[in-house]
Amino acid sequence: MNPSVRPKGITALALFFAFGTLMSGIAALALAWPGGPLDIMWRANPAAREGFASIGPWAVLLMLVVGAGCAAAAYGLWRLHSWGRYLAMAVLAINMIGDTANAIVRKDLKTMAGVVIGGVFVGYLAKSSTKKAFPVS
């Protein structure tokens, strides 16, 4: 399929993963330089900052890995590579597992919204009509 006729849903997911790349990078920078100007981002979710702090310096590496996964998925989806579709589904599935664990362990039922949204995205990417947009590569 010609990328100029990329389905709107795939375009939206590629942009979603690009946004995830940006936010992961900002989080990595905020964790690498605590007390800096990017610390304002933790106001939205102070518990996240505490959770990352408990991981220590590994939190920066974790966010860089998440950002790299999101960047690769965004690129693969944008270019309609079949590996991009599989990678996007894997990243979403891993996130859904994390959200489910947070709901159970921390009793934070708000994270279940991420499970539902991730499930909708994975379902969209798994549909045979969506799969047809990706040439075998």
PDB file of C-alpha atoms in Angstrom:
ATOM      1  CA  MET A   1       0.000   0.000   0.000  1.00  0.00           C
ATOM      2  CA  ASN A   2       1.170   3.494  -0.787  1.00  0.00           C
ATOM      3  CA  PRO A   3       1.919   5.463   2.429  1.00  0.00           C
ATOM      4  CA  SER A   4       0.036   8.421   0.939  1.00  0.00           C
ATOM      5  CA  VAL A   5      -3.146   6.364   1.355  1.00  0.00           C
ATOM      6  CA  ARG A   6      -2.324   5.184   4.865  1.00  0.00           C
ATOM      7  CA  PRO A   7      -5.524   4.442   6.799  1.00  0.00           C
ATOM      8  CA  LYS A   8      -6.444   7.193   9.252  1.00  0.00           C
ATOM      9  CA  GLY A   9      -6.416   4.780  12.183  1.00  0.00           C
ATOM     10  CA  ILE A  10      -2.836   3.745  11.478  1.00  0.00           C
ATOM     11  CA  THR A  11      -1.821   7.394  11.090  1.00  0.00           C
ATOM     12  CA  ALA A  12      -3.438   8.170  14.439  1.00  0.00           C
ATOM     13  CA  LEU A  13      -1.634   5.274  16.133  1.00  0.00           C
ATOM     14  CA  ALA A  14       1.701   6.324  14.624  1.00  0.00           C
ATOM     15  CA  LEU A  15       1.144   9.805  16.052  1.00  0.00           C
ATOM     16  CA  PHE A  16       0.129   8.275  19.397  1.00  0.00           C
ATOM     17  CA  PHE A  17       3.439   6.392  19.535  1.00  0.00           C
ATOM     18  CA  ALA A  18       5.345   9.521  18.477  1.00  0.00           C
ATOM     19  CA  PHE A  19       3.730  11.325  21.410  1.00  0.00           C
ATOM     20  CA  GLY A  20       4.760   8.418  23.653  1.00  0.00           C
ATOM     21  CA  THR A  21       8.326   8.860  22.419  1.00  0.00           C
ATOM     22  CA  LEU A  22       8.266  12.545  23.315  1.00  0.00           C
ATOM     23  CA  MET A  23       6.764  11.992  26.773  1.00  0.00           C
ATOM     24  CA  SER A  24       9.188   9.153  27.574  1.00  0.00           C
ATOM     25  CA  GLY A  25      12.088  11.399  26.631  1.00  0.00           C
ATOM     26  CA  ILE A  26      10.809  14.225  28.802  1.00  0.00           C
ATOM     27  CA  ALA A  27      10.300  11.800  31.693  1.00  0.00           C
ATOM     28  CA  ALA A  28      13.846  10.458  31.253  1.00  0.00           C
ATOM     29  CA  LEU A  29      15.235  13.999  31.373  1.00  0.00           C
ATOM     30  CA  ALA A  30      13.127  14.887  34.418  1.00  0.00           C
ATOM     31  CA  LEU A  31      14.370  11.756  36.191  1.00  0.00           C
ATOM     32  CA  ALA A  32      17.989  12.394  35.204  1.00  0.00           C
ATOM     33  CA  TRP A  33      17.878  15.960  36.593  1.00  0.00           C
ATOM     34  CA  PRO A  34      15.546  15.950  39.595  1.00  0.00           C
ATOM     35  CA  GLY A  35      14.553  19.374  40.843  1.00  0.00           C
ATOM     36  CA  GLY A  36      14.940  20.826  37.367  1.00  0.00           C
ATOM     37  CA  PRO A  37      12.374  22.704  35.300  1.00  0.00           C
ATOM     38  CA  LEU A  38      10.832  19.473  33.986  1.00  0.00           C
ATOM     39  CA  ASP A  39       9.787  18.389  37.481  1.00  0.00           C
ATOM     40  CA  ILE A  40       6.529  20.237  36.884  1.00  0.00           C
ATOM     41  CA  MET A  41       5.370  17.186  34.910  1.00  0.00           C
ATOM     42  CA  TRP A  42       5.107  15.162  38.128  1.00  0.00           C
ATOM     43  CA  ARG A  43       2.306  17.394  39.399  1.00  0.00           C
ATOM     44  CA  ALA A  44      -0.095  15.421  37.203  1.00  0.00           C
ATOM     45  CA  ASN A  45       0.925  12.133  38.840  1.00  0.00           C
ATOM     46  CA  PRO A  46       3.133  12.479  41.936  1.00  0.00           C
ATOM     47  CA  ALA A  47       2.870   8.742  42.625  1.00  0.00           C
ATOM     48  CA  ALA A  48       4.640   8.073  39.332  1.00  0.00           C
ATOM     49  CA  ARG A  49       7.609  10.158  40.458  1.00  0.00           C
ATOM     50  CA  GLU A  50       7.752   8.224  43.720  1.00  0.00           C
ATOM     51  CA  GLY A  51       7.571   4.929  41.851  1.00  0.00           C
ATOM     52  CA  PHE A  52      10.376   5.926  39.509  1.00  0.00           C
ATOM     53  CA  ALA A  53      12.447   7.212  42.438  1.00  0.00           C
ATOM     54  CA  SER A  54      12.241   3.768  44.043  1.00  0.00           C
ATOM     55  CA  ILE A  55      13.855   2.270  40.931  1.00  0.00           C
ATOM     56  CA  GLY A  56      16.755   4.694  41.157  1.00  0.00           C
ATOM     57  CA  PRO A  57      18.946   5.446  38.128  1.00  0.00           C
ATOM     58  CA  TRP A  58      17.420   2.485  36.295  1.00  0.00           C
ATOM     59  CA  ALA A  59      14.280   4.593  35.838  1.00  0.00           C
ATOM     60  CA  VAL A  60      16.085   6.787  33.304  1.00  0.00           C
ATOM     61  CA  LEU A  61      17.167   3.718  31.327  1.00  0.00           C
ATOM     62  CA  LEU A  62      13.638   2.308  31.516  1.00  0.00           C
ATOM     63  CA  MET A  63      12.157   5.496  30.083  1.00  0.00           C
ATOM     64  CA  LEU A  64      14.774   5.547  27.312  1.00  0.00           C
ATOM     65  CA  VAL A  65      13.887   1.950  26.391  1.00  0.00           C
ATOM     66  CA  VAL A  66      10.178   2.808  26.408  1.00  0.00           C
ATOM     67  CA  GLY A  67      10.899   5.829  24.225  1.00  0.00           C
ATOM     68  CA  ALA A  68      12.942   3.744  21.790  1.00  0.00           C
ATOM     69  CA  GLY A  69      10.143   1.176  21.555  1.00  0.00           C
ATOM     70  CA  CYS A  70       7.575   3.896  20.924  1.00  0.00           C
ATOM     71  CA  ALA A  71       9.811   5.568  18.323  1.00  0.00           C
ATOM     72  CA  ALA A  72      10.361   2.307  16.465  1.00  0.00           C
ATOM     73  CA  ALA A  73       6.643   1.484  16.553  1.00  0.00           C
ATOM     74  CA  ALA A  74       5.759   4.985  15.311  1.00  0.00           C
ATOM     75  CA  TYR A  75       8.222   4.695  12.431  1.00  0.00           C
ATOM     76  CA  GLY A  76       7.109   1.177  11.521  1.00  0.00           C
ATOM     77  CA  LEU A  77       3.437   2.135  11.536  1.00  0.00           C
ATOM     78  CA  TRP A  78       4.060   5.350   9.598  1.00  0.00           C
ATOM     79  CA  ARG A  79       5.980   3.461   6.897  1.00  0.00           C
ATOM     80  CA  LEU A  80       3.429   0.607   6.920  1.00  0.00           C
ATOM     81  CA  HIS A  81       6.014  -2.038   7.804  1.00  0.00           C
ATOM     82  CA  SER A  82       4.433  -5.211   9.105  1.00  0.00           C
ATOM     83  CA  TRP A  83       7.084  -5.385  11.857  1.00  0.00           C
ATOM     84  CA  GLY A  84       5.839  -1.975  13.013  1.00  0.00           C
ATOM     85  CA  ARG A  85       2.360  -3.400  13.472  1.00  0.00           C
ATOM     86  CA  TYR A  86       3.703  -6.327  15.498  1.00  0.00           C
ATOM     87  CA  LEU A  87       5.943  -4.063  17.576  1.00  0.00           C
ATOM     88  CA  ALA A  88       3.062  -1.683  18.276  1.00  0.00           C
ATOM     89  CA  MET A  89       0.903  -4.593  19.443  1.00  0.00           C
ATOM     90  CA  ALA A  90       3.742  -5.850  21.682  1.00  0.00           C
ATOM     91  CA  VAL A  91       4.329  -2.419  23.242  1.00  0.00           C
ATOM     92  CA  LEU A  92       0.605  -2.048  23.858  1.00  0.00           C
ATOM     93  CA  ALA A  93       0.375  -5.542  25.368  1.00  0.00           C
ATOM     94  CA  ILE A  94       3.292  -4.855  27.730  1.00  0.00           C
ATOM     95  CA  ASN A  95       1.634  -1.602  28.791  1.00  0.00           C
ATOM     96  CA  MET A  96      -1.650  -3.421  29.372  1.00  0.00           C
ATOM     97  CA  ILE A  97       0.138  -5.943  31.614  1.00  0.00           C
ATOM     98  CA  GLY A  98       1.679  -3.078  33.593  1.00  0.00           C
ATOM     99  CA  ASP A  99      -1.666  -1.321  33.932  1.00  0.00           C
ATOM    100  CA  THR A 100      -3.320  -4.525  35.094  1.00  0.00           C
ATOM    101  CA  ALA A 101      -0.557  -5.078  37.658  1.00  0.00           C
ATOM    102  CA  ASN A 102      -1.019  -1.515  38.950  1.00  0.00           C
ATOM    103  CA  ALA A 103      -4.742  -2.083  39.276  1.00  0.00           C
ATOM    104  CA  ILE A 104      -4.185  -5.259  41.282  1.00  0.00           C
ATOM    105  CA  VAL A 105      -1.104  -4.434  43.364  1.00  0.00           C
ATOM    106  CA  ARG A 106      -1.720  -0.740  44.006  1.00  0.00           C
ATOM    107  CA  LYS A 107      -5.490  -1.047  43.838  1.00  0.00           C
ATOM    108  CA  ASP A 108      -5.453   1.809  41.333  1.00  0.00           C
ATOM    109  CA  LEU A 109      -8.511   1.031  39.244  1.00  0.00           C
ATOM    110  CA  LYS A 110      -7.968   4.143  37.087  1.00  0.00           C
ATOM    111  CA  THR A 111      -5.205   2.232  35.308  1.00  0.00           C
ATOM    112  CA  MET A 112      -7.819  -0.131  33.907  1.00  0.00           C
ATOM    113  CA  ALA A 113      -8.691   2.615  31.439  1.00  0.00           C
ATOM    114  CA  GLY A 114      -5.271   1.972  29.883  1.00  0.00           C
ATOM    115  CA  VAL A 115      -6.105  -1.714  29.592  1.00  0.00           C
ATOM    116  CA  VAL A 116      -9.349  -0.939  27.768  1.00  0.00           C
ATOM    117  CA  ILE A 117      -7.749   1.619  25.446  1.00  0.00           C
ATOM    118  CA  GLY A 118      -4.785  -0.658  24.749  1.00  0.00           C
ATOM    119  CA  GLY A 119      -7.169  -3.513  24.028  1.00  0.00           C
ATOM    120  CA  VAL A 120      -9.077  -1.404  21.522  1.00  0.00           C
ATOM    121  CA  PHE A 121      -5.813  -0.431  19.798  1.00  0.00           C
ATOM    122  CA  VAL A 122      -4.536  -4.028  19.705  1.00  0.00           C
ATOM    123  CA  GLY A 123      -7.916  -5.165  18.391  1.00  0.00           C
ATOM    124  CA  TYR A 124      -7.738  -2.574  15.624  1.00  0.00           C
ATOM    125  CA  LEU A 125      -4.214  -3.614  14.658  1.00  0.00           C
ATOM    126  CA  ALA A 126      -5.191  -7.305  14.714  1.00  0.00           C
ATOM    127  CA  LYS A 127      -8.194  -6.867  12.388  1.00  0.00           C
ATOM    128  CA  SER A 128      -7.746  -8.509   8.995  1.00  0.00           C
ATOM    129  CA  SER A 129      -8.789  -5.283   7.249  1.00  0.00           C
ATOM    130  CA  THR A 130      -6.044  -3.367   9.088  1.00  0.00           C
ATOM    131  CA  LYS A 131      -3.506  -6.112   8.423  1.00  0.00           C
ATOM    132  CA  LYS A 132      -4.093  -5.695   4.674  1.00  0.00           C
ATOM    133  CA  ALA A 133      -2.658  -2.167   4.858  1.00  0.00           C
ATOM    134  CA  PHE A 134       0.751  -3.629   5.698  1.00  0.00           C
ATOM    135  CA  PRO A 135       2.692  -5.323   2.926  1.00  0.00           C
ATOM    136  CA  VAL A 136       4.673  -8.383   3.904  1.00  0.00           C
ATOM    137  CA  SER A 137       8.084  -7.156   5.092  1.00  0.00           C
TER     138      SER A 137
END
